[in-house]
PDB file of C-alpha atoms and ligand atoms in Angstrom:
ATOM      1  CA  UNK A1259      60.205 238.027 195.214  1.00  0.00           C
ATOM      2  CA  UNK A1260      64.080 238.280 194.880  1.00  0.00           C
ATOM      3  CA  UNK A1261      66.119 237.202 197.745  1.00  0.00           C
ATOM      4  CA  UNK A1262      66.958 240.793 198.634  1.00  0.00           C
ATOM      5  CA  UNK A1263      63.178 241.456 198.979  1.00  0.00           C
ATOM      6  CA  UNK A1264      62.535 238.159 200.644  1.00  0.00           C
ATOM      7  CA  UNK A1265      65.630 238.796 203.481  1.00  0.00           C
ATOM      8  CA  UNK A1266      63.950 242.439 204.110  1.00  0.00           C
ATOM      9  CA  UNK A1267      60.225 241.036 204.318  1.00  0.00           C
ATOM     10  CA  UNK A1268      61.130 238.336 206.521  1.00  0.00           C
ATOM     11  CA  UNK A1269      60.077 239.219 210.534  1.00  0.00           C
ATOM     12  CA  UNK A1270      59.939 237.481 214.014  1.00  0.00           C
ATOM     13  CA  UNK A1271      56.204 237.984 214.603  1.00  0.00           C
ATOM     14  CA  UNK A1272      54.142 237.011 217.056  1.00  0.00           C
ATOM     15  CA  UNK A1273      50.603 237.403 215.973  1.00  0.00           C
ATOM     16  CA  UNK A1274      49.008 234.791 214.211  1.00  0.00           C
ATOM     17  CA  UNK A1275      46.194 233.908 212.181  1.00  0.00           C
ATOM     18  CA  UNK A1276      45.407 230.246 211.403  1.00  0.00           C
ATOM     19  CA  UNK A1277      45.754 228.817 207.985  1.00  0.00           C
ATOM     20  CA  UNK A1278      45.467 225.515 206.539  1.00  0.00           C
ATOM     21  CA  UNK A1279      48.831 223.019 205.998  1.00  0.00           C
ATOM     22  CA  UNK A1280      49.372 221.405 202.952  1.00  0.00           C
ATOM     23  CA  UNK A1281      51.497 218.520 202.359  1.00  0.00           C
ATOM     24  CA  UNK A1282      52.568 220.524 198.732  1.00  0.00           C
ATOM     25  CA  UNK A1283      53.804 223.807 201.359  1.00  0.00           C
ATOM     26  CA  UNK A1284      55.742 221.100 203.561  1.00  0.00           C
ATOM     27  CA  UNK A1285      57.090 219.301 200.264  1.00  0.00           C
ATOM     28  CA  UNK A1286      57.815 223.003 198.873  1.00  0.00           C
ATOM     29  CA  UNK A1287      60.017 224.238 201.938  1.00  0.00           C
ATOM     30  CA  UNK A1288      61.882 220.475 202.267  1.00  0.00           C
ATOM     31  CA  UNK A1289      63.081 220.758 198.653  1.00  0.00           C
ATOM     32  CA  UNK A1290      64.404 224.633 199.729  1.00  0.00           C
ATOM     33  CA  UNK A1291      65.932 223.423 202.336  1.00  0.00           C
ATOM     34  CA  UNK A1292      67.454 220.420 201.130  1.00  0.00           C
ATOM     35  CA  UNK A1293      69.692 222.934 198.279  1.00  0.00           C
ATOM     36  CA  UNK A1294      71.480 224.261 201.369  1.00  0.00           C
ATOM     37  CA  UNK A1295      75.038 223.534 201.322  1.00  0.00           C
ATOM     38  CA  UNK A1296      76.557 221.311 203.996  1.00  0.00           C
ATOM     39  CA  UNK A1297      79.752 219.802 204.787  1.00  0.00           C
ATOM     40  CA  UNK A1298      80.738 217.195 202.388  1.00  0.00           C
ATOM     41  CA  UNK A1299      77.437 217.286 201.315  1.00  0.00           C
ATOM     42  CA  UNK A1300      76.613 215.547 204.541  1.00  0.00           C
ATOM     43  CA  UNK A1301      72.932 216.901 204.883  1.00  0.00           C
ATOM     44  CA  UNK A1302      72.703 216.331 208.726  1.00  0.00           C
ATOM     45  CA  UNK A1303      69.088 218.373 209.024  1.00  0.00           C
ATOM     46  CA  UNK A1304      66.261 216.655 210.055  1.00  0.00           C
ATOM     47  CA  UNK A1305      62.733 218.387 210.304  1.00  0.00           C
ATOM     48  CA  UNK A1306      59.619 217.057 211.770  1.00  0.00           C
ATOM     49  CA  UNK A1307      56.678 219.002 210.725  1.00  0.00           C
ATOM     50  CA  UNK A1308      53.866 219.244 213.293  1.00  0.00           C
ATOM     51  CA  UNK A1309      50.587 220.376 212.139  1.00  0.00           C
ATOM     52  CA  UNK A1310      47.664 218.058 213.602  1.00  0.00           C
ATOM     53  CA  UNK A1311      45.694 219.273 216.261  1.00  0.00           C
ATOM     54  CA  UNK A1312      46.643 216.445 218.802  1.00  0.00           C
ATOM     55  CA  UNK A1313      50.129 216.744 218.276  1.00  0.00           C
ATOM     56  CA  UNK A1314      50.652 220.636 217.994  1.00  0.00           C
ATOM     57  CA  UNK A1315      48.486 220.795 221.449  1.00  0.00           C
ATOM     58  CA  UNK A1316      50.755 218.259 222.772  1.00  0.00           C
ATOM     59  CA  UNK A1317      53.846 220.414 221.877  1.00  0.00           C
ATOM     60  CA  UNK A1318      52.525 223.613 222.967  1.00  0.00           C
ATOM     61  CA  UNK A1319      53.298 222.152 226.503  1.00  0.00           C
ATOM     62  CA  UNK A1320      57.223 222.226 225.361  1.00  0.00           C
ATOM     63  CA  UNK A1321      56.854 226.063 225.189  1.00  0.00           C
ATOM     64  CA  UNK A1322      58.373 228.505 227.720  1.00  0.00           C
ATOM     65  CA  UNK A1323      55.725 230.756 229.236  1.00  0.00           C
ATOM     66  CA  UNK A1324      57.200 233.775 227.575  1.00  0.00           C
ATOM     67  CA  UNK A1325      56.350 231.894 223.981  1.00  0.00           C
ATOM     68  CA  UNK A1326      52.857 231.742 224.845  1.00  0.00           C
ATOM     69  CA  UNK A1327      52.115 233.575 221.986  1.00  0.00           C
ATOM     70  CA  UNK A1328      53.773 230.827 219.730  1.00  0.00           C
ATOM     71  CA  UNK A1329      50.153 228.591 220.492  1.00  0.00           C
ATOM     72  CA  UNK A1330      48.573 230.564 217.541  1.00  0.00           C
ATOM     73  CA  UNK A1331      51.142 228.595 215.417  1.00  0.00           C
ATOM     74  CA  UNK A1332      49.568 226.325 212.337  1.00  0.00           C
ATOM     75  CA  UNK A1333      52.554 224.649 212.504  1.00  0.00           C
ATOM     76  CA  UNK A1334      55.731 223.947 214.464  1.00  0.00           C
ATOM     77  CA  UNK A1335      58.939 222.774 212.720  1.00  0.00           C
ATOM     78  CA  UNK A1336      61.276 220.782 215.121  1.00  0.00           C
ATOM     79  CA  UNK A1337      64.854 221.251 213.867  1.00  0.00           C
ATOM     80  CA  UNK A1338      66.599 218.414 215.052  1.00  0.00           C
ATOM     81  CA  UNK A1339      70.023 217.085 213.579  1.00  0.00           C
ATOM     82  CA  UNK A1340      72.507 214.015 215.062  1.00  0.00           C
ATOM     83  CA  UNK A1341      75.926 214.733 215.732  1.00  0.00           C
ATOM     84  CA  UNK A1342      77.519 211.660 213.510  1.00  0.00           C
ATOM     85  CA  UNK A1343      75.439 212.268 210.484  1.00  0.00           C
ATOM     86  CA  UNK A1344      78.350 215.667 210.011  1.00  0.00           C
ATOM     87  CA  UNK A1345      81.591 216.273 210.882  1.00  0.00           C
ATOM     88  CA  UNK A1346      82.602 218.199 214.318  1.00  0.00           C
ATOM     89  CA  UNK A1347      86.604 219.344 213.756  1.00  0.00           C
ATOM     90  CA  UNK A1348      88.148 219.734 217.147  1.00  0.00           C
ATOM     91  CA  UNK A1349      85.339 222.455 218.703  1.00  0.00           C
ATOM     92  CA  UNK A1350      83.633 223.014 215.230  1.00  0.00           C
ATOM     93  CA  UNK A1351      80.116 221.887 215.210  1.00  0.00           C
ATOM     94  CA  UNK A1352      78.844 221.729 211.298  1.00  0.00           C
ATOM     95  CA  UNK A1353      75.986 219.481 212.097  1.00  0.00           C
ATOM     96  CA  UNK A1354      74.597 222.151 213.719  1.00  0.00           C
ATOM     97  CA  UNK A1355      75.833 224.987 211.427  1.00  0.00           C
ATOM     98  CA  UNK A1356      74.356 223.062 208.021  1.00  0.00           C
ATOM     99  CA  UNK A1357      71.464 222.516 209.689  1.00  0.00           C
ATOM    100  CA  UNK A1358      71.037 226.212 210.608  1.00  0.00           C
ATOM    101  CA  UNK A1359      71.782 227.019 206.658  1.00  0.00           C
ATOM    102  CA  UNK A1360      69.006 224.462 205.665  1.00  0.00           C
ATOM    103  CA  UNK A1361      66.713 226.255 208.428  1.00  0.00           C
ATOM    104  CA  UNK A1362      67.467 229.515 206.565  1.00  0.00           C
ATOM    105  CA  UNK A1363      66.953 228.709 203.240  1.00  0.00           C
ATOM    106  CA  UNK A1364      63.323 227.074 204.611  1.00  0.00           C
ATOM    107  CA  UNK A1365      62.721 230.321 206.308  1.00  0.00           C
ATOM    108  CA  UNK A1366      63.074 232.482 203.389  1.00  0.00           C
ATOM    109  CA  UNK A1367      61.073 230.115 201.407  1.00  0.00           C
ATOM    110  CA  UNK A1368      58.185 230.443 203.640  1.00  0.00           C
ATOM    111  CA  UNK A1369      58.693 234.445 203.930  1.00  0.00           C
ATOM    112  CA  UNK A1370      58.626 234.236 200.347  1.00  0.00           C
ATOM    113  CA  UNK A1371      55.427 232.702 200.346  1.00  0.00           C
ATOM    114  CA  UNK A1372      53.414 234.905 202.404  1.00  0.00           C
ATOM    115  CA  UNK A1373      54.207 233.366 205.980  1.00  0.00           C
ATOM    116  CA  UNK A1374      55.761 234.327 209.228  1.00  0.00           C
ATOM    117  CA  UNK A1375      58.546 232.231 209.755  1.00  0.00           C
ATOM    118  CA  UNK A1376      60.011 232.715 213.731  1.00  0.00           C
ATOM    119  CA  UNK A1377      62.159 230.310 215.492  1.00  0.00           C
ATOM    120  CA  UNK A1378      62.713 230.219 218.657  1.00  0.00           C
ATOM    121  CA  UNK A1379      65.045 228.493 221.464  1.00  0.00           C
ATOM    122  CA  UNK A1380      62.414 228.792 224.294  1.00  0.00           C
ATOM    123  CA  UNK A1381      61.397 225.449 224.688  1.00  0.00           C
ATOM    124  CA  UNK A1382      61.994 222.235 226.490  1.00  0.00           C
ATOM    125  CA  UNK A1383      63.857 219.937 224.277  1.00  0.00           C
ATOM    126  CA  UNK A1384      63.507 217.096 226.366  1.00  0.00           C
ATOM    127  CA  UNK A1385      59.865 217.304 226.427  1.00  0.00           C
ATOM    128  CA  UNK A1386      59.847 217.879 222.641  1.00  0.00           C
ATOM    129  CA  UNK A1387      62.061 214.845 222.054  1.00  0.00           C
ATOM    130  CA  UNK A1388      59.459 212.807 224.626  1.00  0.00           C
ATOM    131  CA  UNK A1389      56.613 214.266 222.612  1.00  0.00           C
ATOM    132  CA  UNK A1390      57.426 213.316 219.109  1.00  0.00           C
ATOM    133  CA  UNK A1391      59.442 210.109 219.753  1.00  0.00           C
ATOM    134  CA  UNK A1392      62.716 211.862 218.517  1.00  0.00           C
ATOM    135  CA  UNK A1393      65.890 209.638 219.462  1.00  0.00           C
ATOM    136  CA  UNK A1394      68.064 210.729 222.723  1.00  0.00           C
ATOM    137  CA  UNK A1395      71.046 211.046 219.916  1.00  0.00           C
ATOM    138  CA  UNK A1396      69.631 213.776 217.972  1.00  0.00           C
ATOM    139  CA  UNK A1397      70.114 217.578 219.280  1.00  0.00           C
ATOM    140  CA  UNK A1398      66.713 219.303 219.455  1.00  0.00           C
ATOM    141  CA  UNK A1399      67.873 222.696 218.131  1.00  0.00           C
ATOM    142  CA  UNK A1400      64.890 225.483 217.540  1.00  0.00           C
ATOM    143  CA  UNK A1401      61.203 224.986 216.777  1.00  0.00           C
ATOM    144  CA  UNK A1402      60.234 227.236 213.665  1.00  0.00           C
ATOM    145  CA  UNK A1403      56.764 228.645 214.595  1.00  0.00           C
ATOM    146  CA  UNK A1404      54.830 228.999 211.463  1.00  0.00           C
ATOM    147  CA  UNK A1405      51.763 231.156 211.291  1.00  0.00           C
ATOM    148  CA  UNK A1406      49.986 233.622 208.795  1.00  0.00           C
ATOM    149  CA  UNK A1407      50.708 237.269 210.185  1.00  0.00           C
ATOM    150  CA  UNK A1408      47.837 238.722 211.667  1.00  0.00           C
ATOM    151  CA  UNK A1409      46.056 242.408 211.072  1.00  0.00           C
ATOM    152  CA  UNK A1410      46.004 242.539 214.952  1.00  0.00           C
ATOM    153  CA  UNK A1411      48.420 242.355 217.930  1.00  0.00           C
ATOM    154  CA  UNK A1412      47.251 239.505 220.038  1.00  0.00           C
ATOM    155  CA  UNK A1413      46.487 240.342 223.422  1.00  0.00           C
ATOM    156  CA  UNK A1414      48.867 237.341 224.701  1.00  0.00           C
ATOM    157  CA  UNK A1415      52.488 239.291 223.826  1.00  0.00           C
ATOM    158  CA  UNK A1416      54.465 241.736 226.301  1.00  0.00           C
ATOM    159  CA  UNK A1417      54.888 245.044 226.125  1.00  0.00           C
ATOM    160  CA  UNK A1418      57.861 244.357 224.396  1.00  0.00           C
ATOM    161  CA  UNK A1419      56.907 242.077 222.365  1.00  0.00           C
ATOM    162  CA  UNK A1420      54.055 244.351 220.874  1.00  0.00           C
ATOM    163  CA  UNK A1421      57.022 246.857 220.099  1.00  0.00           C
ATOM    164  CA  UNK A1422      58.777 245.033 218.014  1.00  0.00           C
ATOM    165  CA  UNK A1423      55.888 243.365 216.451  1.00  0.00           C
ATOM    166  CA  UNK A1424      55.386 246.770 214.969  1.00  0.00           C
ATOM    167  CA  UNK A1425      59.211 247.641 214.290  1.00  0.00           C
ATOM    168  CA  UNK A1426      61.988 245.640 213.729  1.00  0.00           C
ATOM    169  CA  UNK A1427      64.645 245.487 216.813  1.00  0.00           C
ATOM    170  CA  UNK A1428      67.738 247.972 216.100  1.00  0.00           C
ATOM    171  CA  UNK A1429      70.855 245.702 214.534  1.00  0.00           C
ATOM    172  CA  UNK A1430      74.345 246.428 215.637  1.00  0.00           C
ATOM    173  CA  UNK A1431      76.268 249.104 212.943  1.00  0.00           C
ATOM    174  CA  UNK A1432      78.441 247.214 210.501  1.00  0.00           C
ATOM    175  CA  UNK A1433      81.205 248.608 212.311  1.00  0.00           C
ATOM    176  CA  UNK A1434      80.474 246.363 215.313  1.00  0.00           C
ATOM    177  CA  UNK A1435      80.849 242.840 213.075  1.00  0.00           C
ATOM    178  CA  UNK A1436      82.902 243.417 209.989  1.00  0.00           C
ATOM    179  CA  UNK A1437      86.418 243.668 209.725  1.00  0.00           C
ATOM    180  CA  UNK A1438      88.569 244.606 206.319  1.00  0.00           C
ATOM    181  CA  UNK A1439      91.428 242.112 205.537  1.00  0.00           C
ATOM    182  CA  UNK A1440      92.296 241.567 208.941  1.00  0.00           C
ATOM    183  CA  UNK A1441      90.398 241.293 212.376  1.00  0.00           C
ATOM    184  CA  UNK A1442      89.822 244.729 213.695  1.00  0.00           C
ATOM    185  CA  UNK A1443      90.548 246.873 210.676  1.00  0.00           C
ATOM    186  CA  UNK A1444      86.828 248.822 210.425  1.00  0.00           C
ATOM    187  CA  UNK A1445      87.756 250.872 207.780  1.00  0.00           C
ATOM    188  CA  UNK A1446      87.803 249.549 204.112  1.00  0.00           C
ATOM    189  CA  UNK A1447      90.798 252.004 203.353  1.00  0.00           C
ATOM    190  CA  UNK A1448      93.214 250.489 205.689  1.00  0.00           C
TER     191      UNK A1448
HETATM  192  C1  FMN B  36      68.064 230.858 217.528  1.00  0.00           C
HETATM  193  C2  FMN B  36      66.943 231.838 217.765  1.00  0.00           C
HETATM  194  C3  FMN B  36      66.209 231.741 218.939  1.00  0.00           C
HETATM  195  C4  FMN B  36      65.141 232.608 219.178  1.00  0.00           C
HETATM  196  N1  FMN B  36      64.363 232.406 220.277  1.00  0.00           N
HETATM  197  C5  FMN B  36      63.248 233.148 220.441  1.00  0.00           C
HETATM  198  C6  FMN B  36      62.359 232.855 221.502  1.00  0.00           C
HETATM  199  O1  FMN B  36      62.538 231.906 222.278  1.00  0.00           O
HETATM  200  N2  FMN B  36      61.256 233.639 221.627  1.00  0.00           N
HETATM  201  C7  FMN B  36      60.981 234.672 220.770  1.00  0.00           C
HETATM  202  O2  FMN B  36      59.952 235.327 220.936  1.00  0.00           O
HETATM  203  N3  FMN B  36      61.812 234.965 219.743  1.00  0.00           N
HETATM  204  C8  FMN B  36      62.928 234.222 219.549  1.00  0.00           C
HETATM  205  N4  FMN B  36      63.752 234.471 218.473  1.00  0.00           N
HETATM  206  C9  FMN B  36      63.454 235.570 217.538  1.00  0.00           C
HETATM  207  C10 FMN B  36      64.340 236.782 217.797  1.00  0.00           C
HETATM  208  O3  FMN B  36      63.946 237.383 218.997  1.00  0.00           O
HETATM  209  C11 FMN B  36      64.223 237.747 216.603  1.00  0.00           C
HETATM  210  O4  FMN B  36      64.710 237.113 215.448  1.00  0.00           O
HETATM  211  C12 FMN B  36      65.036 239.019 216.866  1.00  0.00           C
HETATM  212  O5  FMN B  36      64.436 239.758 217.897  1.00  0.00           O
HETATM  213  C13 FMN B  36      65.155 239.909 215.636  1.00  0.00           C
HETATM  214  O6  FMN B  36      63.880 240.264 215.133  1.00  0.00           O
HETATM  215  P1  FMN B  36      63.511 240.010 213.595  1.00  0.00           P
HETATM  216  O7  FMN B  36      63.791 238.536 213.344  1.00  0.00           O
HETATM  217  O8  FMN B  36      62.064 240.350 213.441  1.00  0.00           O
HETATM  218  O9  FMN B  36      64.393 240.884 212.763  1.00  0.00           O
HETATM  219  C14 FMN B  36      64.840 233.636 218.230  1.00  0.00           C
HETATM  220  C15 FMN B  36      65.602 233.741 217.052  1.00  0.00           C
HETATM  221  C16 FMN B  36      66.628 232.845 216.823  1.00  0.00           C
HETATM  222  C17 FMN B  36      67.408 232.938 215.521  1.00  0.00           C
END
């Protein structure tokens, strides 16, 4: 799959069938991740993969109720990162923007091979950083709900939820976000 492919297959969904983890799939999407670029080369992403049945019941207890749906998961990524191990400039956080660019490049990896890749920021990071042991220094950012898509809508999602299972929620026009050589300027002809 090319990356335009990849970026186009790539959903949020919700519906889950279980599959079996691998180390080689969790060894596959570190090494993806780990070509992201990053400040200085300062590499502040941290992932712990959760896949055992003890621990992934544990977590599912970190969920907010309206990520119910996210206890079909195989696996749970935590995406956790520590402030010192990048640079923050004045306001500028790129510990956690490097760490989002590494948690792209793992998602399209894993859309790439056949998986639903969804993170989410519903969840209780304290109780995820009690959970797995993760120190109070580190920011808790997203889990990354891992599943294999499903032929059926599960039962557990909202209305809404079932909706854009099937369709992909409506992105703002380009017009909304881009700007031509300076801030404001929509048009690419001045
Ligand atoms: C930082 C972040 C947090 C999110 N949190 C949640 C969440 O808590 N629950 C959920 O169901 N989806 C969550 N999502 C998924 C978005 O709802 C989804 O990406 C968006 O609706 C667009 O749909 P698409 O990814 O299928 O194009 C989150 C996505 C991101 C990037």
């Amino acid at each position: 799959m090319d990356v335009t492919t990849t970026i186009h297959q790539r959903r949020a969904c919700r519906s889950f069938d279980h599959f079996r983890i691998t180390q080689d799939l969790i060894v596959d999407l570190s090494h993806h991740a780990q070509l992201a670029p990053s400040r200085f080369s300062n590499q502040s992403w941290q992932f712990v993969f959760v896949y055992d049945t003890k621990t992934i019941n544990e977590l599912y207890e970190a969920l907010s109720s309206g990520n119910a749906w996210a206890k079909d998961a195989s696996m749970i990524i935590v995406v956790h990162c520590k402030k010192t191990d990048d640079c923050v400039i004045h306001d500028r956080k790129y510990f956690l923007f490097d760490s989002g660019l590494a948690t792209a490049f793992l998602i399209l990896r894993a859309t790439e091979l056949g998986l639903v890749v969804h993170p989410i920021a519903g969840f209780s990071p304290t109780k995820t950083r009690e959970i797995l042991n993760i120190p109070e220094d580190h920011e808790v950012i997203t889990l990354v709900i891992v599943g294999k898509h499903a032929s059926i809508i599960k039962s557990v999602l909202s209305e809404k939820q079932s909706r854009d299972e099937q369709s992909r929620p409506p992105r703002y026009p380009l017009t909304d976000f881009i700007s031509y050589n300076r801030y404001g300027h929509r048009n690419h002809d001045g």
